[in-house]
Coordinates of C-alpha atoms and ligand atoms in Angstrom, one line a residue:
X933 CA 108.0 43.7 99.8
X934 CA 107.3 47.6 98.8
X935 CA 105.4 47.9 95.6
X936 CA 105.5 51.2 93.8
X937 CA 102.2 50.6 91.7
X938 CA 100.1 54.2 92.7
X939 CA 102.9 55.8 94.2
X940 CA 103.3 59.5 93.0
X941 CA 106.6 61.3 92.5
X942 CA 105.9 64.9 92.6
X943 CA 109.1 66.4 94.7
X944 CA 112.0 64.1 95.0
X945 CA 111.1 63.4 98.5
X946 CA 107.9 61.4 97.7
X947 CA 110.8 58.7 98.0
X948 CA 112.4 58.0 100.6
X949 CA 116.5 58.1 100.5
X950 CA 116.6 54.4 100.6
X951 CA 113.9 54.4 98.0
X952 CA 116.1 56.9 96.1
X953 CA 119.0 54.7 96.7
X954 CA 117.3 51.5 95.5
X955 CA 116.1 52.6 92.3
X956 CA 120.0 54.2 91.6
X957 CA 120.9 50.5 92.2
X958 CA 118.3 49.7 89.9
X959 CA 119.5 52.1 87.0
X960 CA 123.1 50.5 87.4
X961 CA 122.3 47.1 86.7
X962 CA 120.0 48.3 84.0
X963 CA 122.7 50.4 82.2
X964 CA 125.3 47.8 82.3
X965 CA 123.1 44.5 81.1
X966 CA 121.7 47.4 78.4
X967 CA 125.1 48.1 77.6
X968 CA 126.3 44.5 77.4
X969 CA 123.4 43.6 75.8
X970 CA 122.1 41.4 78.3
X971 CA 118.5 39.9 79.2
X972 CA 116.4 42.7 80.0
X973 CA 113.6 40.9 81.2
X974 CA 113.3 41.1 84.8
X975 CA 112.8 44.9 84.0
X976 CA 109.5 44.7 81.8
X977 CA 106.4 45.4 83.3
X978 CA 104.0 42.7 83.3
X979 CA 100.2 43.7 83.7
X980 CA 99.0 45.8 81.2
X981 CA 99.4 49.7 81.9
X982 CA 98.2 53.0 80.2
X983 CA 101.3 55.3 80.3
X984 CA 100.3 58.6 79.2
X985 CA 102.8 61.6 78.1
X986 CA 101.2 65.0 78.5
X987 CA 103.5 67.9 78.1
X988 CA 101.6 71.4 78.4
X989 CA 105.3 73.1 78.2
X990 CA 108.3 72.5 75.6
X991 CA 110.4 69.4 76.2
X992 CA 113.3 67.6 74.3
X993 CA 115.0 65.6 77.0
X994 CA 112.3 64.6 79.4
X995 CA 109.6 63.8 76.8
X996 CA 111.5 61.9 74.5
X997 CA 113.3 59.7 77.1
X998 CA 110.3 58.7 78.9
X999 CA 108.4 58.2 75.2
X1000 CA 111.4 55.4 74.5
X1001 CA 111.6 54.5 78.1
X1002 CA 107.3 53.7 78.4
X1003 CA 108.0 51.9 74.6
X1004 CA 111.0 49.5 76.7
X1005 CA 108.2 48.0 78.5
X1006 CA 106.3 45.6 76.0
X1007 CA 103.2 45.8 77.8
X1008 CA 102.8 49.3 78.0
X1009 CA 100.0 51.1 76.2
X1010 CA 101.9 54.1 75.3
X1011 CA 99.7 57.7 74.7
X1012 CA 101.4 60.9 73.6
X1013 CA 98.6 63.2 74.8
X1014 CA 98.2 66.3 72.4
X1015 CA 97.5 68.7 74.6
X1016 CA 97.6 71.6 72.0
X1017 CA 94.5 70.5 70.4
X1018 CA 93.0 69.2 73.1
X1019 CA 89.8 70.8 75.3
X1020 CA 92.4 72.0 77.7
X1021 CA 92.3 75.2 74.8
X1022 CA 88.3 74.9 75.9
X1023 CA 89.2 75.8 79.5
X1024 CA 88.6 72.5 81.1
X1025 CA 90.3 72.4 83.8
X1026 CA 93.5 69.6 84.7
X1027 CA 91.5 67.5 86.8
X1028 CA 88.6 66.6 84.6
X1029 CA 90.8 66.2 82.0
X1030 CA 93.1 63.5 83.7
X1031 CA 89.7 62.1 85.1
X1032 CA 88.9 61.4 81.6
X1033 CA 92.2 59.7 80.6
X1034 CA 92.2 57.5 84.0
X1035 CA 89.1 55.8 82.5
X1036 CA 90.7 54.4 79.7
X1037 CA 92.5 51.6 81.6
X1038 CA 92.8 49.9 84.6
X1039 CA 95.8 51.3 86.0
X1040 CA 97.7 54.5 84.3
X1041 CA 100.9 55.8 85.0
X1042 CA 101.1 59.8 84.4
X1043 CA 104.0 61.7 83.0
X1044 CA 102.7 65.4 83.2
X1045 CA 104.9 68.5 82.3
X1046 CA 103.1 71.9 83.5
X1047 CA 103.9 75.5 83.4
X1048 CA 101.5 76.1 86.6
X1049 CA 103.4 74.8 89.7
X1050 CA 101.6 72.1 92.1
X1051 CA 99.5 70.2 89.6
X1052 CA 100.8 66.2 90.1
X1053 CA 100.0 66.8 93.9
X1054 CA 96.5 67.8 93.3
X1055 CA 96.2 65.1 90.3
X1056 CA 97.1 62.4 92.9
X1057 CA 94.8 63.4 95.2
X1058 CA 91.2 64.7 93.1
X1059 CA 92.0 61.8 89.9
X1060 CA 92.8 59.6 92.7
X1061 CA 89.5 60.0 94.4
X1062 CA 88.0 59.6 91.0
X1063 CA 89.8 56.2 90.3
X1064 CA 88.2 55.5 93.7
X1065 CA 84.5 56.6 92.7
X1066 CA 84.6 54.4 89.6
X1067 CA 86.6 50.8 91.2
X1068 CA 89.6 51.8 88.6
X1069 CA 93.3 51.0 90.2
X1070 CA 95.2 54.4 91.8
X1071 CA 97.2 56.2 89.4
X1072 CA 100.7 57.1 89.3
X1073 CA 101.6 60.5 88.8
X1074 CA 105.3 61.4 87.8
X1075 CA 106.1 65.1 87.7
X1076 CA 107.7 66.2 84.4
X1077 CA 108.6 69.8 85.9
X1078 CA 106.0 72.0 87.1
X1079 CA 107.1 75.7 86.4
X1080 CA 109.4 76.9 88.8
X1081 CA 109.3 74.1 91.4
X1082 CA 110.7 70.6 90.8
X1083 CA 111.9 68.6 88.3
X1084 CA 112.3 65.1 90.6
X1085 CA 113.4 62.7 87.1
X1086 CA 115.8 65.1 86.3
X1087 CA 117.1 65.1 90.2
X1088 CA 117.1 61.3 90.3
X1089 CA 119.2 61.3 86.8
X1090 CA 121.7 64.1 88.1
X1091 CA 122.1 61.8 91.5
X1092 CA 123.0 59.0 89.6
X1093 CA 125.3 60.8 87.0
X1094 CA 127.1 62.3 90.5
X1095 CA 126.7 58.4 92.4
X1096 CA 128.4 57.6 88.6
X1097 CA 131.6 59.8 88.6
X1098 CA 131.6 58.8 92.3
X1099 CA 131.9 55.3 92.0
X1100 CA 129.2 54.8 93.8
X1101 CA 129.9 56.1 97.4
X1102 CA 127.6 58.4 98.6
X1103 CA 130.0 59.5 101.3
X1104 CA 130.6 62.9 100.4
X1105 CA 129.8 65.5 97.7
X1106 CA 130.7 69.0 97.1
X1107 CA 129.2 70.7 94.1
X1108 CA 128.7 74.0 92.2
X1109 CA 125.5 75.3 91.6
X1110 CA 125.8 77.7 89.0
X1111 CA 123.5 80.3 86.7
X1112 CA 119.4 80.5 87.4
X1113 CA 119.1 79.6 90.3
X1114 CA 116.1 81.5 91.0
X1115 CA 113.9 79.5 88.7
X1116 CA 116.0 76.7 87.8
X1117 CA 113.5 73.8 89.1
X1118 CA 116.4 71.2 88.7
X1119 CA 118.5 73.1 91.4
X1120 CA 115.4 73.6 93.5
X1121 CA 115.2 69.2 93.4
X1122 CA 118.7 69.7 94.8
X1123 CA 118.0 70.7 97.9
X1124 CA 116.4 66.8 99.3
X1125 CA 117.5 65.4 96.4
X1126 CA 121.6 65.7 97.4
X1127 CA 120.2 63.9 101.1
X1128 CA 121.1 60.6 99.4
X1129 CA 124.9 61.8 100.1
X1130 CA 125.9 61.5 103.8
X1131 CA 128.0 64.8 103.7
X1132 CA 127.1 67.9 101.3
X1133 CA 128.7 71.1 100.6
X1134 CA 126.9 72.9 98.2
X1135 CA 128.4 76.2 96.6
X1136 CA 125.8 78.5 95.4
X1137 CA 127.0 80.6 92.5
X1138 CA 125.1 83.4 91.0
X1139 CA 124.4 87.2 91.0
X1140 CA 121.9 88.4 93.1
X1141 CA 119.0 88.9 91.2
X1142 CA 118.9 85.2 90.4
X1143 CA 120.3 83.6 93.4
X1144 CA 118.8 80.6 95.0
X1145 CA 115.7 81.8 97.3
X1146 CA 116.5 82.2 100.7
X1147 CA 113.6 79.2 102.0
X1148 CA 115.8 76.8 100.1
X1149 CA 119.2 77.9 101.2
X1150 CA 117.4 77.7 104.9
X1151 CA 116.3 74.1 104.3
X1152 CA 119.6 72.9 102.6
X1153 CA 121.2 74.4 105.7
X1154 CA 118.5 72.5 108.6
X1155 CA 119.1 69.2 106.0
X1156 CA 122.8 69.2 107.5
X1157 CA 124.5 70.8 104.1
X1158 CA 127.4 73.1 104.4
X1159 CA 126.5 76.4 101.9
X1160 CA 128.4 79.1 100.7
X1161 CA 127.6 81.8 98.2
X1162 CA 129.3 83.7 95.3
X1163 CA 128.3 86.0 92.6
X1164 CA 130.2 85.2 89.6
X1165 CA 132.2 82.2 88.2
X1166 CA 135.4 84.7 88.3
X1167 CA 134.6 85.6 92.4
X1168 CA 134.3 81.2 92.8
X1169 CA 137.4 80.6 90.7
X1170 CA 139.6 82.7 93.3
X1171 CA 138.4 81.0 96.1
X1172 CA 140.0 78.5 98.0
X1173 CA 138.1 75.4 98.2
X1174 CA 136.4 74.6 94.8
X1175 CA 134.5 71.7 93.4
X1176 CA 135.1 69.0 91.2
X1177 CA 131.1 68.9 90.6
X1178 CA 129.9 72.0 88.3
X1179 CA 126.4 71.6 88.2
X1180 CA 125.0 74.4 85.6
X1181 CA 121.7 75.7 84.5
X1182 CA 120.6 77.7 81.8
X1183 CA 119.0 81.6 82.3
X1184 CA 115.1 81.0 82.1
X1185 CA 114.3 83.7 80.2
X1186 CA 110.8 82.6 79.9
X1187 CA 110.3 82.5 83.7
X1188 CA 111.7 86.3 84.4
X1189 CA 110.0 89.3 84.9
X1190 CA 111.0 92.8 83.0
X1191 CA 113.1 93.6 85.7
X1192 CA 115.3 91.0 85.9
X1193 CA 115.8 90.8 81.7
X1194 CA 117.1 94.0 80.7
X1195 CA 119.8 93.0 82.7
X1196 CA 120.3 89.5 81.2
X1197 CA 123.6 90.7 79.2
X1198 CA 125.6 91.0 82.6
X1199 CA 123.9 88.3 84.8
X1200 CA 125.0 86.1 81.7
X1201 CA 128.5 87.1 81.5
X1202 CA 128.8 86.3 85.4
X1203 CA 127.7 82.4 85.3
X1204 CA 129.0 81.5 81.6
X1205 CA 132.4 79.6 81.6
X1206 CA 135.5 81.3 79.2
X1207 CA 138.3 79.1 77.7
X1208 CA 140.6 81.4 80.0
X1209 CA 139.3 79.7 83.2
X1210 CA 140.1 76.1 82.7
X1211 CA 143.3 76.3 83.9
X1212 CA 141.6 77.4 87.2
X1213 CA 139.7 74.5 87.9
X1214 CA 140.5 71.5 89.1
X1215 CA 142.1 68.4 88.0
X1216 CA 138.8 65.5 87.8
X1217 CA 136.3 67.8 87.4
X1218 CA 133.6 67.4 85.3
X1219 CA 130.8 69.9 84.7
X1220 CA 127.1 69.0 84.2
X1221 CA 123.8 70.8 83.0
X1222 CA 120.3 69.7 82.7
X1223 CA 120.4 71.1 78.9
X1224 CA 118.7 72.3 76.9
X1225 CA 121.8 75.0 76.7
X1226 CA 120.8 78.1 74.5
X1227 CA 122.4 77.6 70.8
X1228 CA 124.0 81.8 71.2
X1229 CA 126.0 82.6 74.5
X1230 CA 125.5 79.2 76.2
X1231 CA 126.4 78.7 79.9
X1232 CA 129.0 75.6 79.1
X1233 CA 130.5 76.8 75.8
X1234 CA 130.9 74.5 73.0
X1235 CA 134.5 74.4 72.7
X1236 CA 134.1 72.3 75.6
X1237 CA 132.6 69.5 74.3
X1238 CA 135.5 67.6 73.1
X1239 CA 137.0 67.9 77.1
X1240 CA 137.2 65.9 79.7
X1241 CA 134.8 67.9 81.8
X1242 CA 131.9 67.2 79.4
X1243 CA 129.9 65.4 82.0
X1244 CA 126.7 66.4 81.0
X1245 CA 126.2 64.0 77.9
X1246 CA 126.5 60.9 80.2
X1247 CA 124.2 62.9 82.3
X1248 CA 121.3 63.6 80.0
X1249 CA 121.6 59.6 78.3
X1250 CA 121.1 58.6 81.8
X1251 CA 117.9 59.8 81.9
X1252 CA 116.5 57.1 79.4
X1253 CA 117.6 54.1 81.8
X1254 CA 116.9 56.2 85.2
X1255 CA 113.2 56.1 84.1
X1256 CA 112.7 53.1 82.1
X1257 CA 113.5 51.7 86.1
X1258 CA 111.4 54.4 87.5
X1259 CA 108.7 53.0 85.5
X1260 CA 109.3 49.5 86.1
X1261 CA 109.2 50.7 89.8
X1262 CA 105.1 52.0 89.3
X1263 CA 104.4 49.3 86.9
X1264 CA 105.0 47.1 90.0
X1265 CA 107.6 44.8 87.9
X1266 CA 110.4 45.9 90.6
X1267 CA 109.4 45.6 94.4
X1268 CA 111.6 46.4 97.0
X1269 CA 112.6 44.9 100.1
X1270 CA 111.4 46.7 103.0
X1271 CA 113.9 48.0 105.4
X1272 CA 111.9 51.1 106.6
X1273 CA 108.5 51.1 108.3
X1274 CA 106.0 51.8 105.9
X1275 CA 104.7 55.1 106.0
X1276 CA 101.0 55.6 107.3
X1277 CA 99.6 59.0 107.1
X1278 CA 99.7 61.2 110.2
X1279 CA 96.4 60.8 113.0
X1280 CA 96.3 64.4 113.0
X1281 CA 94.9 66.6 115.7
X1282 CA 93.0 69.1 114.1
X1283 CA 92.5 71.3 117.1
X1284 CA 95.5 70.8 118.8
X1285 CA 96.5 74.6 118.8
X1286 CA 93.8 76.0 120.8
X1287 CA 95.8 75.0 124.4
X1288 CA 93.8 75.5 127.7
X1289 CA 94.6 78.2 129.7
X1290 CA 94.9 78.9 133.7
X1291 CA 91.7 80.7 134.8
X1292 CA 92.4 83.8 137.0
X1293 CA 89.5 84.6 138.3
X1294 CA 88.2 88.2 138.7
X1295 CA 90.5 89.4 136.1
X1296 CA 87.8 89.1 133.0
X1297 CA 84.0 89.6 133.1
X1298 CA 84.1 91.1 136.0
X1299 CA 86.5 94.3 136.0
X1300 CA 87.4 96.7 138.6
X1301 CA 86.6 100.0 139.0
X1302 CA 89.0 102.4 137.9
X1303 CA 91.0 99.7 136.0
X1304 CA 91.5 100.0 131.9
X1305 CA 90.4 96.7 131.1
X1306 CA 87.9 94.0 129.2
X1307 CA 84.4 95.6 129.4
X1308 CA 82.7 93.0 132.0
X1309 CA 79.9 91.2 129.9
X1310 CA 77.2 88.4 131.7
X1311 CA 78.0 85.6 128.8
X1312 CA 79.6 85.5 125.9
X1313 CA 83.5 85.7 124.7
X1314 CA 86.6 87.9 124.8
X1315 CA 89.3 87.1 122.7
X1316 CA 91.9 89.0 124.0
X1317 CA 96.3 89.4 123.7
X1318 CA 95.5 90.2 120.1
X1319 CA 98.7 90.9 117.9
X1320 CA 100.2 91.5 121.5
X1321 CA 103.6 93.0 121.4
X1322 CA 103.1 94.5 117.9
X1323 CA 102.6 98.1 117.3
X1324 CA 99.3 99.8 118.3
X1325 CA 98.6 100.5 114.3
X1326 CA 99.2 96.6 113.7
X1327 CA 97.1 95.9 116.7
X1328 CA 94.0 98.0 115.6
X1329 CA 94.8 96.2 111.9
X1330 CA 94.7 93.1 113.3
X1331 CA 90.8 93.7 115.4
X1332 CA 89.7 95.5 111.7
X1333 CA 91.0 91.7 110.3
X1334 CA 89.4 89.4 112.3
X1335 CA 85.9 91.2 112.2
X1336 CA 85.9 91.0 109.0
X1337 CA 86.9 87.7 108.2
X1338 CA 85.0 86.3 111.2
X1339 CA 82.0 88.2 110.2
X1340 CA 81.9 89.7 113.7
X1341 CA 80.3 93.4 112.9
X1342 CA 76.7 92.7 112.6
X1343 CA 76.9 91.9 116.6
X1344 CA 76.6 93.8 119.6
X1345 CA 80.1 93.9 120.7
X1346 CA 83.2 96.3 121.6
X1347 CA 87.1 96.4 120.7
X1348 CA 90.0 98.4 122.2
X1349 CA 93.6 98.4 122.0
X1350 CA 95.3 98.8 125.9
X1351 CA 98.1 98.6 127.5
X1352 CA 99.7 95.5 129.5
X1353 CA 101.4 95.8 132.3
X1354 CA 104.6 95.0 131.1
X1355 CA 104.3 98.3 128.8
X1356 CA 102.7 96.2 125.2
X1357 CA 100.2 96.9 123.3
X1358 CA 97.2 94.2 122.6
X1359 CA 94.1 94.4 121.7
X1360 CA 90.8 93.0 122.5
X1361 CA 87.4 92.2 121.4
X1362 CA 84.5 91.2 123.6
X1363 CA 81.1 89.5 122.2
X1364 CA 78.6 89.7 124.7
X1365 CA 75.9 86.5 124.2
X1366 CA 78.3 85.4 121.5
X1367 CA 80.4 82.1 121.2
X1368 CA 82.7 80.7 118.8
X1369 CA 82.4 77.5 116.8
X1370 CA 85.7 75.6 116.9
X1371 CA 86.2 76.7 112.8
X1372 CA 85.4 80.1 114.2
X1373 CA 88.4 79.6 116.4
X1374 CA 90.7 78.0 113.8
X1375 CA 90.2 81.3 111.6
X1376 CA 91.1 83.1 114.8
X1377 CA 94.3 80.9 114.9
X1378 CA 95.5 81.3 111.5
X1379 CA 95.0 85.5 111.4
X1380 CA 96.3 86.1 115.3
X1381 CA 97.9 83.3 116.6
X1382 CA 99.1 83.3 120.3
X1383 CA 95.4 85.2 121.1
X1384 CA 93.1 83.9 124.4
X1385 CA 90.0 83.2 124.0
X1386 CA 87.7 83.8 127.0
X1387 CA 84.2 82.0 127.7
X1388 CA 82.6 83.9 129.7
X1389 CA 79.0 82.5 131.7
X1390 CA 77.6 84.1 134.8
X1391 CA 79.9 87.2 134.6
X1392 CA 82.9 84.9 135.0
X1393 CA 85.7 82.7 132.9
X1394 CA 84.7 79.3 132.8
X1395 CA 86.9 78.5 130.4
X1396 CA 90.4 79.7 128.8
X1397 CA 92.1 79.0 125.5
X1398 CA 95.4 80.4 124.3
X1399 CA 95.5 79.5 120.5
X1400 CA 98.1 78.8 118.6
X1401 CA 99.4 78.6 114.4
X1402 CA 97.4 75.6 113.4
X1403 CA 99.5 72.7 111.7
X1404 CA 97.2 72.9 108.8
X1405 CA 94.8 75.6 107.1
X1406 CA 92.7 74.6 104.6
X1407 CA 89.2 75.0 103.6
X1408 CA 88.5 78.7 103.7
X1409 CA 87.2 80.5 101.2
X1410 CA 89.5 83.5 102.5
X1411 CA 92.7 82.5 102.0
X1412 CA 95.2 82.1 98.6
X1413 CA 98.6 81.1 97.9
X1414 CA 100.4 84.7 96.6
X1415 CA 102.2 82.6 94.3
X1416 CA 100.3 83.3 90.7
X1417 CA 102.0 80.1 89.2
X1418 CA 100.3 78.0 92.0
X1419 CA 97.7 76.1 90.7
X1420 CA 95.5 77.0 93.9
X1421 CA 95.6 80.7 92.6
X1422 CA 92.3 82.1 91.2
X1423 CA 94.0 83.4 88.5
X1424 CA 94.6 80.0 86.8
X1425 CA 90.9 79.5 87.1
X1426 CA 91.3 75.5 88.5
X1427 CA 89.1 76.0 91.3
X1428 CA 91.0 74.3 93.8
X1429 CA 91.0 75.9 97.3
X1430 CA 94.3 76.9 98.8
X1431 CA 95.9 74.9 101.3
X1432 CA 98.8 75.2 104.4
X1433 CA 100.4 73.4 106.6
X1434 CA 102.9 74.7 109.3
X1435 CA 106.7 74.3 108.9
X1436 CA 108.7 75.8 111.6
X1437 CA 107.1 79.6 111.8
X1438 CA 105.9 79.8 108.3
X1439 CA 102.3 78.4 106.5
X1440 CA 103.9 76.4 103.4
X1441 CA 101.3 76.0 100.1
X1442 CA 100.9 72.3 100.1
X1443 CA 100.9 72.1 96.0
X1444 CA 103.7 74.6 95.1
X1445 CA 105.2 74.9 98.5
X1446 CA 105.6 79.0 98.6
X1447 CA 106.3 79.9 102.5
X1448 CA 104.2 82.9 103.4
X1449 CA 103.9 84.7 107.5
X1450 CA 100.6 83.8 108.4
X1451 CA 99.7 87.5 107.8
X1452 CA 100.0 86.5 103.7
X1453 CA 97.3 84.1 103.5
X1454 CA 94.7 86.0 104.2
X1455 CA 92.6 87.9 101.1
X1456 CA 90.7 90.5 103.5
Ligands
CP673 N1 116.4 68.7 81.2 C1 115.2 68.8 80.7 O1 114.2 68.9 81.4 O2 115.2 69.0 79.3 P1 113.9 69.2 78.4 O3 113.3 70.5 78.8 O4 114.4 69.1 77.0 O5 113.0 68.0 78.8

């Protein structure tokens, strides 16, 4: 049997589909013994639990449903943390204060709303070591929203509202995404959090400036979903093939630079719905929204409250018995049978990027007269094929790059950019007496992937590396997440080093997951 106690829900994938799947199972049986006013028992959490509410950003909805949701379970200790007047307005930082509140119990479950984007992934891991210092049982985290990124409680209530008007089969879906979809974290959950239906199509609908970023519209499309785009509700409506499933979301003014404000008027007109357009959509639909919607020009205008495609009041009061499940799922009163392998983390290869090379001899060290080429040095290294292909002002870059982050120009050594044969530019850098440590060559990695690295004893290559993107860069003081809402950014002041893994061709921030070239990383 699975038992959620400890588990973290920071993106909707931190469960699994079947996971997903069980808990909407869950939620239904909840909601109708609820509704029929059945015995709720098999629901409450046993052993005692600390469940603590921090909000750091405005909530109605989420707060207030998990508030009545944590008070459902009789054995809950339930703590609305006031983080206004707390020492978080004396700069501590997030992690000693969650240290603090882990102490209080045994075992805590964490409901944590944060303008700053990443901050339940580094809570599970730095509190967790912390629980682990001091004998006290892992926490649960469950992300409230964290700025721009995800909202997973609000994805796991919008899957069951859709399972809902579906009857249940998660065959198919086809749904409108409509309005902010720049910042809208709840359309952002979308993109795993639809995986629970075997067939998507998802239309994206909004102008331009606030259109869904192009990383998610790549991963919707490698998760199998069929994605279109339009501009405006009007340019949708005289499509062909339109949804029953209006999924809306309000303009987050608070999120949006200068730029994109002063033209709020017209990107508002193009994803707010006019009592001229109902006869346009189709027969069953029913339109939904996270809420809140603003109280002057809202997206879904109030006359449509009284009409049958109001779908998003049934949607937001299925929030309460989504998580009063989701937290008899941590409090370990609900275990699930396994039918999936348990996950164990990853034996990871640290170094298995830098890929041995075939030795030609006489081409290194020991150059030919006449010949361009690798000054010949006795011992040492060459890293060579530097930013090979690129042009000879990104070449030179490149050399300037890794001397300085690798330190290497208090050494006797020499640099060039030359030609290869097959007409490129690369460049090179030879260290005469000088090797690499194996950090050394994971720097190397992360700022010019696909270099060789040369060892070079007794005026020959004894051995050959060709390096490539590493699958995860961490750990150097050098590097930082160009996303200012990351929690990892200096500018937040949290003191958490940055940290990347590898996802296709792009380094993705582990707490906030910006994609960056490998070129973005870097601070130097
Ligand atoms: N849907 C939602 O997150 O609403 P609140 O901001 O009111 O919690």
């Amino acid at each position: 049997m699975k038992n959620f106690r400890g588990r973290t829900l920071a993106l909707i994938r931190d469960f699994s589909v079947s996971e997903q799947l069980f808990l909407y199972e869950k939620a239904k049986e909840l909601k109708q013994k609820w509704l029929n006013k059945e015995d709720l028992d098999e629901f409450q959490i046993k052993d005692p639990v600390n469940i603590y509410i921090v909000f750091v950003e405005p909530s109605t909805r989420t707060k207030e449903s998990f508030i009545n949701a944590a008070r459902f379970h009789k054995n809950a200790h339930v703590n609305i943390f006031d983080a206004e007047h707390s020492s978080f307005n004396k700069n501590e930082s997030y992690v000693d204060t969650f240290n603090m509140l882990t102490s209080y119990g045994d075992y805590s479950i964490f409901i944590v709303r944060t303008r700053l984007e990443g901050v339940p992934r580094l809570l599970e891991r730095k509190v967790g070591e912390f629980a682990h210092r001091h004998g006290i049982d892992k926490p649960a985290f469950i992300n409230g929203g964290d700025g721009r990124h995800e909202h997973p409680t609000q994805e796991l209530l919008d899957e069951f509202t859709f399972l809902e008007q579906n009857n249940f089969d998660n065959s198919y879906i086809k749904i409108a995404l409509i309005g902010d979809l720049l910042h809208g974290r709840t359309v952002h959950s979308k993109v795993d959090g639809l995986k629970i239906f075997k067939n998507v199509e998802v239309d994206l609908i909004a102008p331009e400036e606030i259109q869904m970023p192009e990383h998610y519209v790549e991963k919707m499309k490698s998760n199998g979903f069929e994605v279109r785009k339009y501009f405006s509700i009007d340019e949708y409506l005289s499509s062909s093939n339109i949804a029953r499933t209006w999924y809306f979301t309000r303009l987050q003014l608070e999120r949006m630079g200068e730029d994109i404000l002063e033209k709020e008027h017209v990107l508002r007109k193009a994803v707010t719905f006019r009592k001229d357009m109902i006869d346009k959509v189709k027969e069953g639909t029913k339109f939904y929204h996270p809420l809140p919607r603003p109280k002057i020009n809202p997206e879904i205008p109030t006359f449509l409250d009284e009409l049958s495609l109001n779908g998003w009041e049934t949607q937001a009061r299925n929030g309460f018995w989504i998580r009063v499940v989701l937290l008899s799922m941590l409090g370990g009163a609900i275990t699930m049978e396994c039918d999936e392998p348990e996950k164990t983390p990853m034996e990871e290869d640290e170094y298995e990027f830098i890929i041995p090379a075939q030795i030609v001899h006489g081409t290194k060290g020991v150059a030919k007269e006449g010949k361009r080429g690798i000054k010949p040095i006795e011992n040492g290294t060459v890293i060579d094929h530097i930013a090979k292909g690129k042009s000879t002002e990104e070449v030179f870059n490149t050399v300037v790059k890794i001397r300085r982050i690798l330190k290497l120009y208090d050494c006797d050594s020499a640099d060039g950019i030359f030609k290869s044969a097959d007409g490129s530019y690369k460049g090179y850098i030879s260290l005469p007496d000088r090797y690499l440590t194996k950090k050394e060559i994971k720097k190397l990695a992360a700022i010019a992937p696909n270099t060789t690295v040369n060892i070079i004893k007794d005026a020959s290559v004894k051995e050959k590396y060709r390096i490539k993107l590493p699958p995860k860069i961490y750990n150097f003081d050098e590097i930082r997440c160009k996303n200012e809402n990351c929690i990892t950014h200096p500018k937040n002041g949290e003191n958490v080093g940055a940290s990347f893994v590898r996802i296709g061709d792009k380094l993705v921030c582990e707490y906030c997951e910006t994609p960056h070239e490998y070129s973005e990383i870097w601070v130097i």
